[in-house]
PDB file of N, CA and C in Angstrom:
ATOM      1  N   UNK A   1     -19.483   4.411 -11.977  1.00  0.00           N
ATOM      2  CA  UNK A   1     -18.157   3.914 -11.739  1.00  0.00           C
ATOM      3  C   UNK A   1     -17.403   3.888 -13.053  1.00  0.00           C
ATOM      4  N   UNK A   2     -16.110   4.612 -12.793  1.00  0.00           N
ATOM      5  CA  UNK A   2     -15.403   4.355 -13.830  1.00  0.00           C
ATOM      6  C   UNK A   2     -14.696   3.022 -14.866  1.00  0.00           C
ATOM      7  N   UNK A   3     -14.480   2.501 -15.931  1.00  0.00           N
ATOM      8  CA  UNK A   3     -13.842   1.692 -16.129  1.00  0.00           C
ATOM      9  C   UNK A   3     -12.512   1.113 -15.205  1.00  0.00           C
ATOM     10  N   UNK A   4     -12.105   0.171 -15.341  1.00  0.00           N
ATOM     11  CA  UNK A   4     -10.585  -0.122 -14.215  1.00  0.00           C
ATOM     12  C   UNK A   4     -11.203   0.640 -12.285  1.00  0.00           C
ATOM     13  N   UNK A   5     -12.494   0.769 -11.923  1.00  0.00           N
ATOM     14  CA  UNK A   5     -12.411   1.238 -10.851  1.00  0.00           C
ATOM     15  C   UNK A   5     -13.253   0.073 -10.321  1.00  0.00           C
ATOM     16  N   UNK A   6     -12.566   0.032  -9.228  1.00  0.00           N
ATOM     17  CA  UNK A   6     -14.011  -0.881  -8.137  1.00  0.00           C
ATOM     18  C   UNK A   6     -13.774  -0.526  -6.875  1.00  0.00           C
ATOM     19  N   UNK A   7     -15.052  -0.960  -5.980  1.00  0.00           N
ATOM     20  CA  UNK A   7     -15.172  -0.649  -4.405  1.00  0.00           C
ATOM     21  C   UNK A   7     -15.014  -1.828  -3.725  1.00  0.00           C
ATOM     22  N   UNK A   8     -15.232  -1.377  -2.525  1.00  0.00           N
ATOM     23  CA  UNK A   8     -15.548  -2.313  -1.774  1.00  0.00           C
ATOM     24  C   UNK A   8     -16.761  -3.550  -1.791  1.00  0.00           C
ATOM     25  N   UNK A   9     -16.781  -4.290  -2.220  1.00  0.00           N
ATOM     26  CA  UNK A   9     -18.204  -5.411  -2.114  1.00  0.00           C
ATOM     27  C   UNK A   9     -17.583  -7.036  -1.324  1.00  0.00           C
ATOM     28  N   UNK A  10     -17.939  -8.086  -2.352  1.00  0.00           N
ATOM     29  CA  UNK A  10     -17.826  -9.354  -1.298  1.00  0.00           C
ATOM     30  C   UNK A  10     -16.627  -9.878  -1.261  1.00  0.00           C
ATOM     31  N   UNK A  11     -15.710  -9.387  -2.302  1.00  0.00           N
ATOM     32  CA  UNK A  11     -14.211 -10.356  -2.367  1.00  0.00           C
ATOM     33  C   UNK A  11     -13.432  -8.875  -2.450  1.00  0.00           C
ATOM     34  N   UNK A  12     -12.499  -8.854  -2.301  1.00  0.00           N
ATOM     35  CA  UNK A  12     -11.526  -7.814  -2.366  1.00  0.00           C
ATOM     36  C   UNK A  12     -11.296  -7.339  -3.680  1.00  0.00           C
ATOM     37  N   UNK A  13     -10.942  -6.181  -4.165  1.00  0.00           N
ATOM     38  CA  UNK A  13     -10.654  -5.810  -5.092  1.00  0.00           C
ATOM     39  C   UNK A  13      -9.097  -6.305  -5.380  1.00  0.00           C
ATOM     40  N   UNK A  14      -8.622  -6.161  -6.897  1.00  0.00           N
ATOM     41  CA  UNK A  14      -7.378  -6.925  -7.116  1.00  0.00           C
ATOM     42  C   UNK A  14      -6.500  -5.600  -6.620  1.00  0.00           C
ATOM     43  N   UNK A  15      -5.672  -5.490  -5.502  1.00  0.00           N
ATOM     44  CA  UNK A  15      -4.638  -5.132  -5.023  1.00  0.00           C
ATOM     45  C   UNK A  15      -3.038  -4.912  -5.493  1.00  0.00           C
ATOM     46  N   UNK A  16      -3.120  -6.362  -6.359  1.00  0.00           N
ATOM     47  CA  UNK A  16      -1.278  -6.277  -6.973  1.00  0.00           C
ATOM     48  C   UNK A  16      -0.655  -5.184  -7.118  1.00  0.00           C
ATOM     49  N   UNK A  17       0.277  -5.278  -7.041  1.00  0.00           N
ATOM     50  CA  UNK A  17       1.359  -4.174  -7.866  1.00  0.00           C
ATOM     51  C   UNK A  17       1.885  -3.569  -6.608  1.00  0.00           C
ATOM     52  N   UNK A  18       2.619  -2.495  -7.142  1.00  0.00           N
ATOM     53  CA  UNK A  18       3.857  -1.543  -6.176  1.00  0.00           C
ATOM     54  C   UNK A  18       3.201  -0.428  -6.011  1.00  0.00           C
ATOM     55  N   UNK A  19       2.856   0.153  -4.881  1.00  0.00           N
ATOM     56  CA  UNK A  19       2.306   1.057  -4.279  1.00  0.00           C
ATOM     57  C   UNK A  19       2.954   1.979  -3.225  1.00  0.00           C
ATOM     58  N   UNK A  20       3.351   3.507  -3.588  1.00  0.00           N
ATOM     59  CA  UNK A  20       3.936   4.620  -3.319  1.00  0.00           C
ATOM     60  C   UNK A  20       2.616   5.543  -2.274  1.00  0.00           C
ATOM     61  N   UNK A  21       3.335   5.273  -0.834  1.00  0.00           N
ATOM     62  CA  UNK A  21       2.257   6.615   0.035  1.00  0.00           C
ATOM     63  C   UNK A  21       2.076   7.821  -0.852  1.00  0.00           C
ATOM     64  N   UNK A  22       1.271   8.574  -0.969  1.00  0.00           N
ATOM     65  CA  UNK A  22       0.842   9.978  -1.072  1.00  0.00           C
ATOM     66  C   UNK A  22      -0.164  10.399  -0.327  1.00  0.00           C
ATOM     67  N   UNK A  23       0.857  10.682   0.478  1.00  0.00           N
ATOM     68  CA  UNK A  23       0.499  11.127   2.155  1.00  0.00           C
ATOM     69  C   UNK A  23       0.002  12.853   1.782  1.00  0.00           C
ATOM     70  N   UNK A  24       0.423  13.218   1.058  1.00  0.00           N
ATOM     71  CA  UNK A  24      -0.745  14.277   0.547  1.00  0.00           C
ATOM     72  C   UNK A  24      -1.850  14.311   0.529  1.00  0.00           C
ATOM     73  N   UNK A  25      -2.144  13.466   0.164  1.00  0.00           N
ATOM     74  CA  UNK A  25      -4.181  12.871  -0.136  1.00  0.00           C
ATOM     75  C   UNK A  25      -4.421  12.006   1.089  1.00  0.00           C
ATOM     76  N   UNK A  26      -3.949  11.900   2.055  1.00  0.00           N
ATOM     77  CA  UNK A  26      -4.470  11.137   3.383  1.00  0.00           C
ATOM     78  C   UNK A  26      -5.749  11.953   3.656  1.00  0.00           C
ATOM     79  N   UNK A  27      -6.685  11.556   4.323  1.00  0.00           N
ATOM     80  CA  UNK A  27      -7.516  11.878   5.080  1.00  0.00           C
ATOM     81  C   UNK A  27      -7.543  11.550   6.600  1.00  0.00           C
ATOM     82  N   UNK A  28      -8.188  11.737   7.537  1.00  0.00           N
ATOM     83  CA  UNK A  28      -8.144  11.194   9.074  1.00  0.00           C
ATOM     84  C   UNK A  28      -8.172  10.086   9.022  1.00  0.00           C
ATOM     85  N   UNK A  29      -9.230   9.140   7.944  1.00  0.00           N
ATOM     86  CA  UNK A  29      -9.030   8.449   8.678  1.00  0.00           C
ATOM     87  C   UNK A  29      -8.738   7.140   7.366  1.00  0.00           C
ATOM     88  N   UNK A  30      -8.170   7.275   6.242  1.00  0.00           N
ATOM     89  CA  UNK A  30      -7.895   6.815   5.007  1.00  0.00           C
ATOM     90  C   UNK A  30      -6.354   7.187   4.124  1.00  0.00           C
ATOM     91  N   UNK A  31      -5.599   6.542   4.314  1.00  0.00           N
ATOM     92  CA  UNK A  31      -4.350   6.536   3.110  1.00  0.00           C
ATOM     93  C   UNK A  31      -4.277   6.261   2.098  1.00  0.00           C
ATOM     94  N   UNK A  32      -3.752   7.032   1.267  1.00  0.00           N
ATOM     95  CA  UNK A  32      -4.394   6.616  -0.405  1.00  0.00           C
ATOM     96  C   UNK A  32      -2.395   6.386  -0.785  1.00  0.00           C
ATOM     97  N   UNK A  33      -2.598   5.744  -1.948  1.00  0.00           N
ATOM     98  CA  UNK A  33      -1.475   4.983  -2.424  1.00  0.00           C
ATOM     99  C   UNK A  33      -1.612   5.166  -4.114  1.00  0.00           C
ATOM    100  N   UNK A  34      -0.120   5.490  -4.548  1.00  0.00           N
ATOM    101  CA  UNK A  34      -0.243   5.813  -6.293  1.00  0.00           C
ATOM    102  C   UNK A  34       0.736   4.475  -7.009  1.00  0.00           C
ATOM    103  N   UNK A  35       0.288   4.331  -7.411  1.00  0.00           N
ATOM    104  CA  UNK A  35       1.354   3.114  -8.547  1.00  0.00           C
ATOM    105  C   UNK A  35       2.889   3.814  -8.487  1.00  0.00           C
ATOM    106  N   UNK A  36       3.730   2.623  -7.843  1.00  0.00           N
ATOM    107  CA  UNK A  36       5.024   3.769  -7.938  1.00  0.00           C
ATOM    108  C   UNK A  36       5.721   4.418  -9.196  1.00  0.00           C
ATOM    109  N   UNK A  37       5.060   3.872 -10.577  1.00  0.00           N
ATOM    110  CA  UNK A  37       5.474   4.877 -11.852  1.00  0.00           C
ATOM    111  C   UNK A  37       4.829   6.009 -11.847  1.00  0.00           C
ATOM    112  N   UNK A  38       3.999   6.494 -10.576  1.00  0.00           N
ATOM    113  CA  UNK A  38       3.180   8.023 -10.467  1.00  0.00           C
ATOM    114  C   UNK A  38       4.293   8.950 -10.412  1.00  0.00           C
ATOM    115  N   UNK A  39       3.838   9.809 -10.888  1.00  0.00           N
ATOM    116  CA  UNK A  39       4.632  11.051 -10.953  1.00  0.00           C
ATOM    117  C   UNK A  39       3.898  11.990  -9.836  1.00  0.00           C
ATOM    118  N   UNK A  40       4.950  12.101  -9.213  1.00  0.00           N
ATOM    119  CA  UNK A  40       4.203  12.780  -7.586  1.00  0.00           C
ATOM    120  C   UNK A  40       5.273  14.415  -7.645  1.00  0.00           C
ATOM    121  N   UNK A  41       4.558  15.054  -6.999  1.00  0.00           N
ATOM    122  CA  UNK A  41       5.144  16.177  -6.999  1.00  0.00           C
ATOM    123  C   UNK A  41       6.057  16.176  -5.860  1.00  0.00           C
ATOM    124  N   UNK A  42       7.259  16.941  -6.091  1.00  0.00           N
ATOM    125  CA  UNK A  42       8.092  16.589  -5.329  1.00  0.00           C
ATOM    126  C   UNK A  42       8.316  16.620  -3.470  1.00  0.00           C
ATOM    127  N   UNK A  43       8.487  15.828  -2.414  1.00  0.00           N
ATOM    128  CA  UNK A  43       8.542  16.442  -1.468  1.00  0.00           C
ATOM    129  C   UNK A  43       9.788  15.808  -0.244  1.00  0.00           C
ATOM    130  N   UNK A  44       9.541  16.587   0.527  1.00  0.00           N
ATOM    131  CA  UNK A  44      10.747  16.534   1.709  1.00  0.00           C
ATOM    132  C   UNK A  44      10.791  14.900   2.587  1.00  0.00           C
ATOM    133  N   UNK A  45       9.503  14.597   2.201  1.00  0.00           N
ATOM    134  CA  UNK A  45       9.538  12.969   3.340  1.00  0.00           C
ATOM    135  C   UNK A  45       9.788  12.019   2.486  1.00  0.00           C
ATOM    136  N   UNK A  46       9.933  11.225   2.802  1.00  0.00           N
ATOM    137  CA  UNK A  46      10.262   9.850   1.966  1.00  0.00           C
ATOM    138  C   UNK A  46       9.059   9.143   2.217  1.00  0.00           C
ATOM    139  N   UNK A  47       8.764   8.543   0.728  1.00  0.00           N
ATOM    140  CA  UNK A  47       7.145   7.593   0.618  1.00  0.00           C
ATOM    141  C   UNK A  47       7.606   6.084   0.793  1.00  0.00           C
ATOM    142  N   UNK A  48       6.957   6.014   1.535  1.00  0.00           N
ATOM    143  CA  UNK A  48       6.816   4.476   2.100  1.00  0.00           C
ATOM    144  C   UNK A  48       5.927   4.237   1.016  1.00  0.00           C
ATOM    145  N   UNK A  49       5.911   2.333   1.227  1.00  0.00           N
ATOM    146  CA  UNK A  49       5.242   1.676  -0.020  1.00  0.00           C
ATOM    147  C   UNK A  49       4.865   0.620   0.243  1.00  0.00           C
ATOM    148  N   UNK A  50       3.911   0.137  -0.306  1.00  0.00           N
ATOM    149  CA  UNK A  50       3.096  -1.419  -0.016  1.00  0.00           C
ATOM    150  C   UNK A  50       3.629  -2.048  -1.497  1.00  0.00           C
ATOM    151  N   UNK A  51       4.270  -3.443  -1.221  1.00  0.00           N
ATOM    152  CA  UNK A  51       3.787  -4.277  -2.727  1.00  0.00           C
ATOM    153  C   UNK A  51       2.934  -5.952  -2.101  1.00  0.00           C
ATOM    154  N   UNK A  52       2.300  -5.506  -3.609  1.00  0.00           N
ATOM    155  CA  UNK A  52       1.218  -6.977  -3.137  1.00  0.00           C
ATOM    156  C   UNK A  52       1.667  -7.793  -4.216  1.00  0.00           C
ATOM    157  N   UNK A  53       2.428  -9.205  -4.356  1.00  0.00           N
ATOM    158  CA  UNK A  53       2.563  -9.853  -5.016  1.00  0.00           C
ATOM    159  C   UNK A  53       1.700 -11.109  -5.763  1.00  0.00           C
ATOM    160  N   UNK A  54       1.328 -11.249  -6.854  1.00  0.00           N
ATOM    161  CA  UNK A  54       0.623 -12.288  -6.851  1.00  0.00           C
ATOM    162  C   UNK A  54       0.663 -13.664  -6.621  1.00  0.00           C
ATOM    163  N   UNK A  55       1.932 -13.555  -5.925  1.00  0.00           N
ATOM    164  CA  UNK A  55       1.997 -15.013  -5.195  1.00  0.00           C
ATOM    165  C   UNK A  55       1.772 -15.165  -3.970  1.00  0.00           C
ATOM    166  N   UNK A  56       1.411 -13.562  -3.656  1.00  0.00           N
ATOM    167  CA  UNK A  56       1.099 -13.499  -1.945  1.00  0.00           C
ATOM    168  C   UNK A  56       2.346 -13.128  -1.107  1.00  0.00           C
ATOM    169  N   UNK A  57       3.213 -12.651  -1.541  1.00  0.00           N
ATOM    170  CA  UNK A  57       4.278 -12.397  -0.762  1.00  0.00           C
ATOM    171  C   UNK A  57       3.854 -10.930  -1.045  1.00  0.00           C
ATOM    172  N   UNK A  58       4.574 -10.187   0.191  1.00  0.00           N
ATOM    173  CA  UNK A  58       4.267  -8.842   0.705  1.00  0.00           C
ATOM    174  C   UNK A  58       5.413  -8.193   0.992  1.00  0.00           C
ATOM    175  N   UNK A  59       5.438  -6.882   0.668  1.00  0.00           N
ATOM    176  CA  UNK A  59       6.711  -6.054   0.869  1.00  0.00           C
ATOM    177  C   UNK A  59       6.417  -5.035   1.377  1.00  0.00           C
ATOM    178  N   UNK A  60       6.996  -4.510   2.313  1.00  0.00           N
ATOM    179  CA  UNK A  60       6.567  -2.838   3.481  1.00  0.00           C
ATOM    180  C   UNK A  60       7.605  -2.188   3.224  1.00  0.00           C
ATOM    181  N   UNK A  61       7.887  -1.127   2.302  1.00  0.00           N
ATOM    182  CA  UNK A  61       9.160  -0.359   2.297  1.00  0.00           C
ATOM    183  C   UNK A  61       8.567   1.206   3.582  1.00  0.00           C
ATOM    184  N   UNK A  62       9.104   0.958   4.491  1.00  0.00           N
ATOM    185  CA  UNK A  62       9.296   1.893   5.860  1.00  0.00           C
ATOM    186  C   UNK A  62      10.393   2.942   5.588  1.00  0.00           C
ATOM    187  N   UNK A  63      10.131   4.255   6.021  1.00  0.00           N
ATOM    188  CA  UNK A  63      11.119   4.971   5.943  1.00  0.00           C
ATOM    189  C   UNK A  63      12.103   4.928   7.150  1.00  0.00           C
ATOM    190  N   UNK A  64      13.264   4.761   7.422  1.00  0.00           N
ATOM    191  CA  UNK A  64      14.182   4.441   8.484  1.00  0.00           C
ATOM    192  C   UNK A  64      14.841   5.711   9.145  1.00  0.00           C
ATOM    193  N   UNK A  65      15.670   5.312  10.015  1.00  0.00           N
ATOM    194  CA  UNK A  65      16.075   6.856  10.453  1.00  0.00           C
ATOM    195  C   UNK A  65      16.748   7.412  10.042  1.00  0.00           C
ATOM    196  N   UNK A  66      17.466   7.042   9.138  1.00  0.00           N
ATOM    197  CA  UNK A  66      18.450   7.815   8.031  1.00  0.00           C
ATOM    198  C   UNK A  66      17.039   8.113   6.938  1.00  0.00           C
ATOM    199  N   UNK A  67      16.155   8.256   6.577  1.00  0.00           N
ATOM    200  CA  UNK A  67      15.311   8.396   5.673  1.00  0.00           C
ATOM    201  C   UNK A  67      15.913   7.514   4.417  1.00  0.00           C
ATOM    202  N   UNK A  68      16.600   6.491   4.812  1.00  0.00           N
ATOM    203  CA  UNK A  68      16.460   5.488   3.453  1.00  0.00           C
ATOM    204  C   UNK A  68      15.197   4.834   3.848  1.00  0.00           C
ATOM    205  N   UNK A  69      15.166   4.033   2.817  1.00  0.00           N
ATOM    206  CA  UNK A  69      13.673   2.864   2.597  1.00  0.00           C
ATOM    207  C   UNK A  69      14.298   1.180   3.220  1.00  0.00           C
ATOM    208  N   UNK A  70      13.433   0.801   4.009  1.00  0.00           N
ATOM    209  CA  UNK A  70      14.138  -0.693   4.627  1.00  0.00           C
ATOM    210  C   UNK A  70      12.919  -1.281   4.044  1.00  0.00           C
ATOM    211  N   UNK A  71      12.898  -2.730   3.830  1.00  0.00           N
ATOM    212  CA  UNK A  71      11.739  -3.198   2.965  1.00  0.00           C
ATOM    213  C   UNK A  71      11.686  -4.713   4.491  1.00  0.00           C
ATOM    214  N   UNK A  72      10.526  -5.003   4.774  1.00  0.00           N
ATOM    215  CA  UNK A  72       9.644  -6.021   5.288  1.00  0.00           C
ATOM    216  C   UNK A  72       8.784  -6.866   4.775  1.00  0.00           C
ATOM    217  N   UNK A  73       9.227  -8.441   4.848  1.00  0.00           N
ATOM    218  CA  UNK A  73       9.024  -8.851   3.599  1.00  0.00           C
ATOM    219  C   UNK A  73       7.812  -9.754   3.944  1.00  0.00           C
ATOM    220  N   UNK A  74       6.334  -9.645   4.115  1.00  0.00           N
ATOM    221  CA  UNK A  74       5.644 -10.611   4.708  1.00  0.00           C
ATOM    222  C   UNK A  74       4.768 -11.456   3.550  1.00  0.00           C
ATOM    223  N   UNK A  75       3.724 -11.759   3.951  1.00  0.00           N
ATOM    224  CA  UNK A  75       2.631 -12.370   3.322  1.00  0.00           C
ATOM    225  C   UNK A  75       1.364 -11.981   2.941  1.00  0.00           C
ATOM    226  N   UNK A  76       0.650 -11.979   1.995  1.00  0.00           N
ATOM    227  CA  UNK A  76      -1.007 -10.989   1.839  1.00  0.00           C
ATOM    228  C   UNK A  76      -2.055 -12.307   1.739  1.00  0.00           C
ATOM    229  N   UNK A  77      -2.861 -12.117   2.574  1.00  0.00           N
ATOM    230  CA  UNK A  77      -4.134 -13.264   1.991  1.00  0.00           C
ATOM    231  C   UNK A  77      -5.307 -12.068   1.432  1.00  0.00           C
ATOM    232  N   UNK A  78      -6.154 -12.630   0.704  1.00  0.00           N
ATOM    233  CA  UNK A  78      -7.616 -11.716   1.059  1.00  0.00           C
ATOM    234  C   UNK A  78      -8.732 -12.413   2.304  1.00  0.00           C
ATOM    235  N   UNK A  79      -9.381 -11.485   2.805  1.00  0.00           N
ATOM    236  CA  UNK A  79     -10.205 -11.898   3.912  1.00  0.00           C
ATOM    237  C   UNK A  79     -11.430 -12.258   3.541  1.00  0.00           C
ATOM    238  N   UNK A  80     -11.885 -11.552   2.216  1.00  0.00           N
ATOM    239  CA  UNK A  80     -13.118 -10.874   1.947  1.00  0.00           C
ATOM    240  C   UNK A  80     -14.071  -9.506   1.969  1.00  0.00           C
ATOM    241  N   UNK A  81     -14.838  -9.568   1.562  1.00  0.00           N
ATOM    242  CA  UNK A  81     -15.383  -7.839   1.609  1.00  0.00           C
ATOM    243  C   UNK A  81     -14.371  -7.158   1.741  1.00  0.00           C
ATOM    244  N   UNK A  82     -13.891  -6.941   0.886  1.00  0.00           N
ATOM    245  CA  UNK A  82     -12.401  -6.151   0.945  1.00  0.00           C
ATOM    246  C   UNK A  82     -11.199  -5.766   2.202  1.00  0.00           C
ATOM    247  N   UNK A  83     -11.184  -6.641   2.457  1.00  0.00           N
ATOM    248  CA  UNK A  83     -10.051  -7.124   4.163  1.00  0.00           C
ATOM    249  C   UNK A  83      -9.214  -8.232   3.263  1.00  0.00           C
ATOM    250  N   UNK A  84      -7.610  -7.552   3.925  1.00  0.00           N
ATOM    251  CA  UNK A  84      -6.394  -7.791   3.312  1.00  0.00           C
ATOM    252  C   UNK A  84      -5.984  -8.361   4.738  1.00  0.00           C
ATOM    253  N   UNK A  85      -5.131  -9.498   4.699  1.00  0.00           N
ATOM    254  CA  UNK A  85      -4.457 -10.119   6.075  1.00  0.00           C
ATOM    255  C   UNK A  85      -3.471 -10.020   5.865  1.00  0.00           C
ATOM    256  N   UNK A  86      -2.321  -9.333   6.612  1.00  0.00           N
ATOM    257  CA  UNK A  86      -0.961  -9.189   6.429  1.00  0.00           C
ATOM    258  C   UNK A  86      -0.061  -9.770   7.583  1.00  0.00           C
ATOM    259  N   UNK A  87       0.375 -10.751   7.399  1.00  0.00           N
ATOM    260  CA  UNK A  87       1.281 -11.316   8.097  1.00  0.00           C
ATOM    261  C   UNK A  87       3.144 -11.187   7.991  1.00  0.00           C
ATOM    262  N   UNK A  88       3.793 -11.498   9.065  1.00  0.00           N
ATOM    263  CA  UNK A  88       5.176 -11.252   8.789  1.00  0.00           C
ATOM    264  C   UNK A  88       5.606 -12.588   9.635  1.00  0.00           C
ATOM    265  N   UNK A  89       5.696 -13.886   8.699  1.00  0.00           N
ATOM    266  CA  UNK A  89       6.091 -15.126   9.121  1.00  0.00           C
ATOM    267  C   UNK A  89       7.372 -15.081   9.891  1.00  0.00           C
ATOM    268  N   UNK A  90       8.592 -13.929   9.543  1.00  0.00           N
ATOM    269  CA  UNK A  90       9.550 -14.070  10.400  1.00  0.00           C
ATOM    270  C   UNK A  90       9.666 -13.385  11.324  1.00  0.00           C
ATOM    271  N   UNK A  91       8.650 -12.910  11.978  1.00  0.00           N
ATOM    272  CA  UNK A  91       8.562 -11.970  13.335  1.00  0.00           C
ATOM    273  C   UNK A  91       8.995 -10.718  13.253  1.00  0.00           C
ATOM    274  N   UNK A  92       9.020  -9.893  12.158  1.00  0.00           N
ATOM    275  CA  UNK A  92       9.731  -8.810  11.661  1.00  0.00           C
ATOM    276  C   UNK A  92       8.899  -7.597  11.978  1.00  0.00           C
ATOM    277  N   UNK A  93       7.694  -7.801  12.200  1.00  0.00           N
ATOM    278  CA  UNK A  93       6.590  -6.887  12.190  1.00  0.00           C
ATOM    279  C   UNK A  93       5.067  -7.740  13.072  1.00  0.00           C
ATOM    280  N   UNK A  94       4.532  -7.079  13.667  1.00  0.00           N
ATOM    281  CA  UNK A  94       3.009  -7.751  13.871  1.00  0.00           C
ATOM    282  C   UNK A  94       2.415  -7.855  12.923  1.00  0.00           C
ATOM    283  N   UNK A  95       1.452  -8.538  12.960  1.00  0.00           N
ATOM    284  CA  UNK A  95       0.378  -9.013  11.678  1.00  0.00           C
ATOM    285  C   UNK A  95      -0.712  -7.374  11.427  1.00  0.00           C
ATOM    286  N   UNK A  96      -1.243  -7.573  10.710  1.00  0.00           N
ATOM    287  CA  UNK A  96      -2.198  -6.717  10.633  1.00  0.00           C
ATOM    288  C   UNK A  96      -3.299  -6.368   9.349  1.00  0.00           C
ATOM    289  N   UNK A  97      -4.153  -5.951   9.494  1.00  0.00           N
ATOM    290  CA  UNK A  97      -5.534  -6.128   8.501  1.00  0.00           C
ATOM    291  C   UNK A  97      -5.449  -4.910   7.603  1.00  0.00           C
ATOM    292  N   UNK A  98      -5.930  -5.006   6.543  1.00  0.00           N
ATOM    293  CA  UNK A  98      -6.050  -3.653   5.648  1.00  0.00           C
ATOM    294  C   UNK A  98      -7.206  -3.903   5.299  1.00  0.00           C
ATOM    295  N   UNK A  99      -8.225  -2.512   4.987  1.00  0.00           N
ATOM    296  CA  UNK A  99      -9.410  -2.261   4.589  1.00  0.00           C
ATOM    297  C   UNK A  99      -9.349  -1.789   3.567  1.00  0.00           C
ATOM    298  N   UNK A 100      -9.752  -2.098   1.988  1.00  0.00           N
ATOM    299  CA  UNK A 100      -9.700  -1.321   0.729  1.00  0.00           C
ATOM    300  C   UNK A 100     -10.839  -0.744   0.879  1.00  0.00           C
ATOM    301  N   UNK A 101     -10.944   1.106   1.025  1.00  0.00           N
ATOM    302  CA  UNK A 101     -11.600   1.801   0.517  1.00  0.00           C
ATOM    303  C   UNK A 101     -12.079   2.158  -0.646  1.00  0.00           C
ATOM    304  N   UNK A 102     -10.907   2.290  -1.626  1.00  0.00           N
ATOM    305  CA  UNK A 102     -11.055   2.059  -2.778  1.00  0.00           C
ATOM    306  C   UNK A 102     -10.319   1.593  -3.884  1.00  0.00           C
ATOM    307  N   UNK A 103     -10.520   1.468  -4.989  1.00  0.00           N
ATOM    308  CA  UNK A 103      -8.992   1.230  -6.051  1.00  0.00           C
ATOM    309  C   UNK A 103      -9.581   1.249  -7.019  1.00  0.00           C
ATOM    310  N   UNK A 104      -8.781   2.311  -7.904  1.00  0.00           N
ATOM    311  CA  UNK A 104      -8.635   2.591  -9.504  1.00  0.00           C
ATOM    312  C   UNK A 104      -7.694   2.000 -10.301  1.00  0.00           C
ATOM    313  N   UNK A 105      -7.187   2.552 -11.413  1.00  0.00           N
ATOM    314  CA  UNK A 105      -5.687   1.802 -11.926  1.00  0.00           C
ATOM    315  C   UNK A 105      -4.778   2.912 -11.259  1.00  0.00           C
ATOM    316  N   UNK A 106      -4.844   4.132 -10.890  1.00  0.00           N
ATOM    317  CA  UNK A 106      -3.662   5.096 -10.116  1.00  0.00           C
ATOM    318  C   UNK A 106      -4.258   5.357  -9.401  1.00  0.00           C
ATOM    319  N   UNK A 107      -5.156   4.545  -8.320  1.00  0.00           N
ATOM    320  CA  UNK A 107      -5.050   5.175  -6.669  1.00  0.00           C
ATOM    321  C   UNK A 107      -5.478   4.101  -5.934  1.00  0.00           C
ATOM    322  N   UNK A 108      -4.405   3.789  -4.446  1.00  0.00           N
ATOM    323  CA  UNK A 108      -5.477   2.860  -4.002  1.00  0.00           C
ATOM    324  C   UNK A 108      -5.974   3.089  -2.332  1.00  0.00           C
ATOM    325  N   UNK A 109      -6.625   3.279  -2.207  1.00  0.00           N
ATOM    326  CA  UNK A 109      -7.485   4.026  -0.529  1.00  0.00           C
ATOM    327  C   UNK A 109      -7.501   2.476   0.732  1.00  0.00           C
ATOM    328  N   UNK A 110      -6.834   3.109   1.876  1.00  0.00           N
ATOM    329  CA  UNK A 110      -6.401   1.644   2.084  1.00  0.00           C
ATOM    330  C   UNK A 110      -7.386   2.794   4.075  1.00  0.00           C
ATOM    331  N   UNK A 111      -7.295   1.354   4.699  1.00  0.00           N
ATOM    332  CA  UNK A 111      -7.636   1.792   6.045  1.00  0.00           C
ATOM    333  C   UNK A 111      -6.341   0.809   6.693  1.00  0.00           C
ATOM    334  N   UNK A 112      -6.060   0.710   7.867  1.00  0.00           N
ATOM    335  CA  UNK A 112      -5.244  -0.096   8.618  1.00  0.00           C
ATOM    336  C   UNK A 112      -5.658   0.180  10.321  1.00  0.00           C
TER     337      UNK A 112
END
């Protein structure tokens, strides 16, 4: 394992920060995510984005039908063994779980 890398084990890996889809590197059944200062090669869709705050507040930037970015502003707990609880206290969205596959300092492998 690299320095700055960890997996999955008993507590979640640290998550923070602003996180840019690169829906390029998806797999079937895994989405991977770049620090949004990544330099991504350029493309036609608009990248949606996760931020995890360390106060626990949560941000979903969704691409809309104009392809601007609308942001959803919920809550993050950790679950454990790397399970993320995502809630949206103002009914804006359903709740829902994230699985960290993996995370480096520029990538982070998420399940949902």
């Amino acid at each position: 394992m690299s320095q700055g890398e960890s997996t999955v084990g008993a507590a979640p890996p640290d998550v923070t920060g602003s996180w840019l889809h690169s829906f390029e590197e998806d797999t079937g059944t895994t989405e991977v995510y770049r620090p949004s200062a990544y330099r991504f090669r350029p493309a036609r869709r608009v990248r949606g984005g996760l931020e995890f705050r360390p106060d626990g507040t949560f941000v979903e930037r969704r691409p809309g039908p104009d392809d601007r970015l609308y942001e959803v502003q919920g809550r993050w707990a950790a679950q454990g063994a790397g399970r993320i609880g995502v809630t949206f206290p103002q009914g804006r969205a359903a709740p829902y779980e994230i699985t960290v596959v993996s995370r480096t300092q520029d990538m982070l492998a998420i399940t949902r």
